[in-house]
mmCIF file of C-alpha atoms in Angstrom:
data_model
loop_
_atom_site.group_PDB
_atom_site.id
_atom_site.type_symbol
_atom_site.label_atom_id
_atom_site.label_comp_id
_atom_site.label_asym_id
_atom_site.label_seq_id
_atom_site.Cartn_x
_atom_site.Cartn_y
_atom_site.Cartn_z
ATOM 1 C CA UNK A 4 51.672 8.608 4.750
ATOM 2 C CA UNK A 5 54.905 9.386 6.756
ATOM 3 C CA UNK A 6 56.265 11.767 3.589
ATOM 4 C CA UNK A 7 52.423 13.220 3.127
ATOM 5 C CA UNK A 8 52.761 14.287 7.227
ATOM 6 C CA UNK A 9 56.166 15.720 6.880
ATOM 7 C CA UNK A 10 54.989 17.706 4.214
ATOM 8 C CA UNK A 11 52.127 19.149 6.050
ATOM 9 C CA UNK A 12 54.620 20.215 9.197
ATOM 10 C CA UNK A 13 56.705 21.579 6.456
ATOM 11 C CA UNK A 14 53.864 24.100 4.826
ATOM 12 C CA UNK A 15 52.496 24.499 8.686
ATOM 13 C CA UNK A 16 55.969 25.689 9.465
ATOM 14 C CA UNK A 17 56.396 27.775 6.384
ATOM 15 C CA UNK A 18 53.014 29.683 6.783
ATOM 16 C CA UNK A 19 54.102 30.068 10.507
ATOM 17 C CA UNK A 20 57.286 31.708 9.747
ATOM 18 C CA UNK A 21 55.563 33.957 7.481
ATOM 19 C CA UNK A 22 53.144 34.765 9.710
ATOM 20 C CA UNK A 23 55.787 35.688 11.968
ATOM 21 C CA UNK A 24 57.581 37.825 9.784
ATOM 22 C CA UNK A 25 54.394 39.405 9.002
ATOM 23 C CA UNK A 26 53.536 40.188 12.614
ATOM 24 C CA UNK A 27 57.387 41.230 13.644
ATOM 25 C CA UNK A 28 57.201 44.065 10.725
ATOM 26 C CA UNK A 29 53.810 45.021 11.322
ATOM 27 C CA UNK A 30 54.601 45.445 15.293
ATOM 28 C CA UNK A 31 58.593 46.765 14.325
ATOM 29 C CA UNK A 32 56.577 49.387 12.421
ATOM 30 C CA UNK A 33 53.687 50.291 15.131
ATOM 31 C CA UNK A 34 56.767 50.904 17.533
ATOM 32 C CA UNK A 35 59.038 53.123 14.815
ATOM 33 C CA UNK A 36 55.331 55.448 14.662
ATOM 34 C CA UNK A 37 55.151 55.866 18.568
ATOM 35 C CA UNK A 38 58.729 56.143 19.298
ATOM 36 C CA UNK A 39 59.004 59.408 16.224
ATOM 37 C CA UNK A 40 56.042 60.832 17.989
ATOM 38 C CA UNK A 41 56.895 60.307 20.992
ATOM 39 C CA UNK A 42 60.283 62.591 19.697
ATOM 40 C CA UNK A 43 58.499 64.860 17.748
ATOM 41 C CA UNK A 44 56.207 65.628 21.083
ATOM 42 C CA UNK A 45 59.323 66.076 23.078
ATOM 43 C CA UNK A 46 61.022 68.320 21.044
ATOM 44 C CA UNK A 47 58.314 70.650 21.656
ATOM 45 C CA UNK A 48 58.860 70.885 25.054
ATOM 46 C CA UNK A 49 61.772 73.702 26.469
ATOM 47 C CA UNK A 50 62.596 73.842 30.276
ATOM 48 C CA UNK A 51 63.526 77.202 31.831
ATOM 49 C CA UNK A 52 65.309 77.430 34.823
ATOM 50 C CA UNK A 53 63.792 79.708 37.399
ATOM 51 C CA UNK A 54 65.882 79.787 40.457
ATOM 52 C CA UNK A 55 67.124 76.336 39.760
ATOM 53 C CA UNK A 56 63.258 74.887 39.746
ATOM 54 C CA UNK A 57 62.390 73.736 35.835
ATOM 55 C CA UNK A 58 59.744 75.135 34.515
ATOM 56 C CA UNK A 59 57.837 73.622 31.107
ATOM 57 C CA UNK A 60 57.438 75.673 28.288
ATOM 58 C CA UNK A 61 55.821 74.338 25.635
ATOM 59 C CA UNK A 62 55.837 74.916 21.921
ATOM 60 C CA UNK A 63 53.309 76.139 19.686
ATOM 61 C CA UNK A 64 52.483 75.810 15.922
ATOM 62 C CA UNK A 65 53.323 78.899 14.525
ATOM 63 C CA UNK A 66 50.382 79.558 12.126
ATOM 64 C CA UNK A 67 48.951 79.163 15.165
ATOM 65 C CA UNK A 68 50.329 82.303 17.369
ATOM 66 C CA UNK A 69 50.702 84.080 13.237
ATOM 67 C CA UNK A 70 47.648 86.419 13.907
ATOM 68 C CA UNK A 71 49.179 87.924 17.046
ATOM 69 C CA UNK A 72 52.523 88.449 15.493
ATOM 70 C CA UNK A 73 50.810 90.109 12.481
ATOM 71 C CA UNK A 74 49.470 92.539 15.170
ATOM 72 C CA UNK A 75 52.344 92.968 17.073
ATOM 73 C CA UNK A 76 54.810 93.877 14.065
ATOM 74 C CA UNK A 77 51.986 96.213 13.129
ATOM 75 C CA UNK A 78 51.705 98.081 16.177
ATOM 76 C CA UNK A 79 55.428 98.223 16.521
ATOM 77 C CA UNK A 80 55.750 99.970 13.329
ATOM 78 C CA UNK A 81 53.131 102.408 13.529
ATOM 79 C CA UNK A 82 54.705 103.228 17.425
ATOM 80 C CA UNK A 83 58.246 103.622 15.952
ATOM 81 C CA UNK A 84 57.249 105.859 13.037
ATOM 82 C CA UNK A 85 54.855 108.014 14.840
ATOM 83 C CA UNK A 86 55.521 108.362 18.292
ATOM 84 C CA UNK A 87 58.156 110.848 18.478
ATOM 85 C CA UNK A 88 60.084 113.625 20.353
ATOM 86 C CA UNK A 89 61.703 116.588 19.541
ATOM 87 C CA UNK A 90 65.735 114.959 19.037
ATOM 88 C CA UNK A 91 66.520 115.062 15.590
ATOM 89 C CA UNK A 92 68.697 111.868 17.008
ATOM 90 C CA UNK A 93 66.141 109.634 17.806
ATOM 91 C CA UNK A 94 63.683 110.521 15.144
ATOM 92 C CA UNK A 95 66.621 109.390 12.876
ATOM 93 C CA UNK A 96 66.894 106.171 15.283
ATOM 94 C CA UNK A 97 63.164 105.376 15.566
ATOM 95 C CA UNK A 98 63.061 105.722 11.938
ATOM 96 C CA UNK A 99 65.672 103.216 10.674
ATOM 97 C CA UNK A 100 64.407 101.127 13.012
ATOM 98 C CA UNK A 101 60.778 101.220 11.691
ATOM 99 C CA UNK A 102 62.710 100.907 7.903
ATOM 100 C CA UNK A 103 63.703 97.843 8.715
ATOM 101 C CA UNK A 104 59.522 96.831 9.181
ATOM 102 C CA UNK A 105 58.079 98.191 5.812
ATOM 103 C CA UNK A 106 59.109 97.921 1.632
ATOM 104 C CA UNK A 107 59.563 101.256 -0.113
ATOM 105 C CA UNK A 108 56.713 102.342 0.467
ATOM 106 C CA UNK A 109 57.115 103.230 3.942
ATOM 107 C CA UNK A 110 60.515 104.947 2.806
ATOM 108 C CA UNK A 111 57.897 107.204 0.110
ATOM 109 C CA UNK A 112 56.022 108.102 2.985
ATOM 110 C CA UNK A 113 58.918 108.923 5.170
ATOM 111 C CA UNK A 114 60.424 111.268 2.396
ATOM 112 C CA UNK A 115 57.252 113.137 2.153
ATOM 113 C CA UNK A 116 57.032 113.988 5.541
ATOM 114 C CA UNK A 117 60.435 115.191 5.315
ATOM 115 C CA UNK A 118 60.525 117.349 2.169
ATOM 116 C CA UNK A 119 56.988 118.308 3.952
ATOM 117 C CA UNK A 120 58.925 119.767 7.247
ATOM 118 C CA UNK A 121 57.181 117.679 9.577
ATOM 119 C CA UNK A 122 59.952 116.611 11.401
ATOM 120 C CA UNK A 123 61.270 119.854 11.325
ATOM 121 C CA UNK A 124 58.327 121.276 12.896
ATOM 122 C CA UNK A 125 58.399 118.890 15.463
ATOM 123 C CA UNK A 126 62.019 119.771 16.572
ATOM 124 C CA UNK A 127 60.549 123.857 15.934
ATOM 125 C CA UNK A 128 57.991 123.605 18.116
ATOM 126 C CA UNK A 129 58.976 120.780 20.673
ATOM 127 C CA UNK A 130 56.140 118.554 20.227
ATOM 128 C CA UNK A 131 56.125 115.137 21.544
ATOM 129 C CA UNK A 132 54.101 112.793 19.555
ATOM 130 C CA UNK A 133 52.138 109.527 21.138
ATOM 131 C CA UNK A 134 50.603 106.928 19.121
ATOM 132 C CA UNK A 135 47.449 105.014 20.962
ATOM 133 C CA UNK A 136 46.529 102.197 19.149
ATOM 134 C CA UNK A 137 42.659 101.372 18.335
ATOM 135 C CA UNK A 138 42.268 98.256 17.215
ATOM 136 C CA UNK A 139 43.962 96.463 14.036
ATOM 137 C CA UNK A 140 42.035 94.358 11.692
ATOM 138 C CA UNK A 141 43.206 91.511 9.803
ATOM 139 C CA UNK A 142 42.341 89.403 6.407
ATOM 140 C CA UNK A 143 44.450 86.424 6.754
ATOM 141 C CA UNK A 144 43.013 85.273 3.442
ATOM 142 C CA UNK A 145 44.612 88.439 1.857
ATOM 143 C CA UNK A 146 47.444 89.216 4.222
ATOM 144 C CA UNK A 147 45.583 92.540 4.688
ATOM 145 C CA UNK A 148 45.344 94.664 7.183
ATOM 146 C CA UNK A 149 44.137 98.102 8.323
ATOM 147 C CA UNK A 150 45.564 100.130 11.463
ATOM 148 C CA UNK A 151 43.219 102.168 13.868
ATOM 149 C CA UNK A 152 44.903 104.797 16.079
ATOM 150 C CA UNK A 153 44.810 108.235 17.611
ATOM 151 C CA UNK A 154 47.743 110.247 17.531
ATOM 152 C CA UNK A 155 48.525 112.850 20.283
ATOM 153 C CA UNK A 156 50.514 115.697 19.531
ATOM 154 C CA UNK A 157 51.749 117.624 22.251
ATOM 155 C CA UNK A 158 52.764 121.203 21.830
ATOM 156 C CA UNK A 159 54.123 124.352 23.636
ATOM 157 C CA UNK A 160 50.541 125.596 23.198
ATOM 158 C CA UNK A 161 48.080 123.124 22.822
ATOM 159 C CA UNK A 162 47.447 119.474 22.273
ATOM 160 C CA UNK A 163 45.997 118.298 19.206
ATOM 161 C CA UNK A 164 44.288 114.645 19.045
ATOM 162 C CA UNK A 165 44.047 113.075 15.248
ATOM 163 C CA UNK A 166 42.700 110.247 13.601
ATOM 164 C CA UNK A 167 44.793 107.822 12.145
ATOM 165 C CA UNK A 168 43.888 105.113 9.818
ATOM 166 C CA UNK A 169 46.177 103.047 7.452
ATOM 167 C CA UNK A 170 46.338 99.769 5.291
ATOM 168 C CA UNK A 171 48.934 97.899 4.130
ATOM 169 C CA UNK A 172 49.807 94.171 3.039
ATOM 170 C CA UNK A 173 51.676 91.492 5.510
ATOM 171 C CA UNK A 174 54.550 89.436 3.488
ATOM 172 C CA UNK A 175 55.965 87.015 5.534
ATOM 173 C CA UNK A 176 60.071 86.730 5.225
ATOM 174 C CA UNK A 177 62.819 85.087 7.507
ATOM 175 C CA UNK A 178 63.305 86.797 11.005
ATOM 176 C CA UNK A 179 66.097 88.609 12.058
ATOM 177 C CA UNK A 180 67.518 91.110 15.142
ATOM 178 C CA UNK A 181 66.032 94.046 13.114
ATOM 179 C CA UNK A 182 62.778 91.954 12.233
ATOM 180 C CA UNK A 183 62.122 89.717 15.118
ATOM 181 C CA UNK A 184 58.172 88.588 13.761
ATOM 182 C CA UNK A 185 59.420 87.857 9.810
ATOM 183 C CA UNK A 186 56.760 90.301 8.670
ATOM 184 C CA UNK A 187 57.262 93.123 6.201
ATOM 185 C CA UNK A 188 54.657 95.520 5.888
ATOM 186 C CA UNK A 189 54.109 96.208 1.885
ATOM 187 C CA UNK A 190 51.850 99.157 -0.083
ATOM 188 C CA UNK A 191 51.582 101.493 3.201
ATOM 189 C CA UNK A 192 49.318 103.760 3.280
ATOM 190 C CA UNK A 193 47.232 106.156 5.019
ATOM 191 C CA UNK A 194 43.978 106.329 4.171
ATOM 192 C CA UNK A 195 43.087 108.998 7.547
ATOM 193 C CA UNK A 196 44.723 111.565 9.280
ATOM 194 C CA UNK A 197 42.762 114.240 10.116
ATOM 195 C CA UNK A 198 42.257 116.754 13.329
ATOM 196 C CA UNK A 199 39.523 115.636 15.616
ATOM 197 C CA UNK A 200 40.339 118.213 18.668
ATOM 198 C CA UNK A 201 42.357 120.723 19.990
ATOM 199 C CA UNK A 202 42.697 121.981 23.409
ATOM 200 C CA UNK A 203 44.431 125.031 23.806
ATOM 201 C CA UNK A 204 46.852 125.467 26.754
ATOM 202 C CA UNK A 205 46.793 128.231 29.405
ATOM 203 C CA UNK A 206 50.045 129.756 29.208
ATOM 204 C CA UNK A 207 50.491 132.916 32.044
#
């Protein structure tokens, strides 16, 4: 009876330092799950100093904010390679700048211009070119997207308003100084640039 009894304490203590184990792995592991989240949430967080008070700024996913970059490197290319002035100097400036933007077939379109004269005509004529963007559309599906704008062109004589519509592909690549979004702009084109007025200046 005595040996049956110590051999029921024994399996009761057995199965209750198992359960224990159990339980001390199961909660080790709960607490290992909050504490990396708890990490992984605070990472995410930046303070900025603004005259010595901290202010919270918090970090987003980045396919989140990925639309408005797409945008934004869009409309920055399209304002470097068409806005303009009449300095050979910084058309060459704006130019590498926007190079940095698009693949080769920005640098086609570029080339054409220039074995066109349109840059030279610029500088002939002193035009000043502004770029107002539309609206930009986007496929994220496809990585497509096609550019709305009206280009002013501002001469001696008379100001000239045109259409501008162009497509192109988005290609997402590692960011840099020269290519703060990551975004390349592939198979440029435009697909409109036509004259939609001209106002002729009164010159006396």
């Amino acid at each position: 009876m005595i040996i049956k009894n110590i051999e029921a304490k024994i399996r009761l203590a057995t199965w209750v330092a198992i359960g224990s184990f159990l339980t001390s792995i199961i909660l080790t592991s709960v607490c290992c799950f909050y504490a990396y989240r708890e990490v992984a949430d605070a990472r995410k967080s930046i303070y900025i100093l603004n005259n010595n008070v901290p202010l919270q700024a918090s970090q987003t996913d980045i396919q989140m904010n990925r639309p408005a970059e797409y945008r934004a490197d869009v409309d920055l290319f399209h304002a470097l390679f068409f806005s303009l002035t009449p300095d050979d100097k910084y058309i060459e400036y704006e130019m590498k700048k926007a190079m940095y933007l698009v693949d080769q077939s920005g640098v086609e379109q570029y080339n054409n211009l220039k074995e066109n004269g349109f840059f030279n005509s610029i500088l002939s004529s002193s035009s000043v070119l502004t770029l107002q963007t539309d609206s930009i559309t986007l496929d994220m599906s496809k990585h497509y997207f096609r550019y709305y704008g009206k280009l002013k062109i501002d001469r001696r004589s008379s100001t000239v308003f045109r259409s501008l519509i162009t497509e192109g592909y988005l290609k997402d690549i590692p960011r840099s100084d020269n290519n703060p979004h990551g975004v390349l702009i592939t198979n440029w084109k435009t697909l409109e640039n036509k004259d939609l007025e001209d106002v002729q200046k009164n010159n006396f």
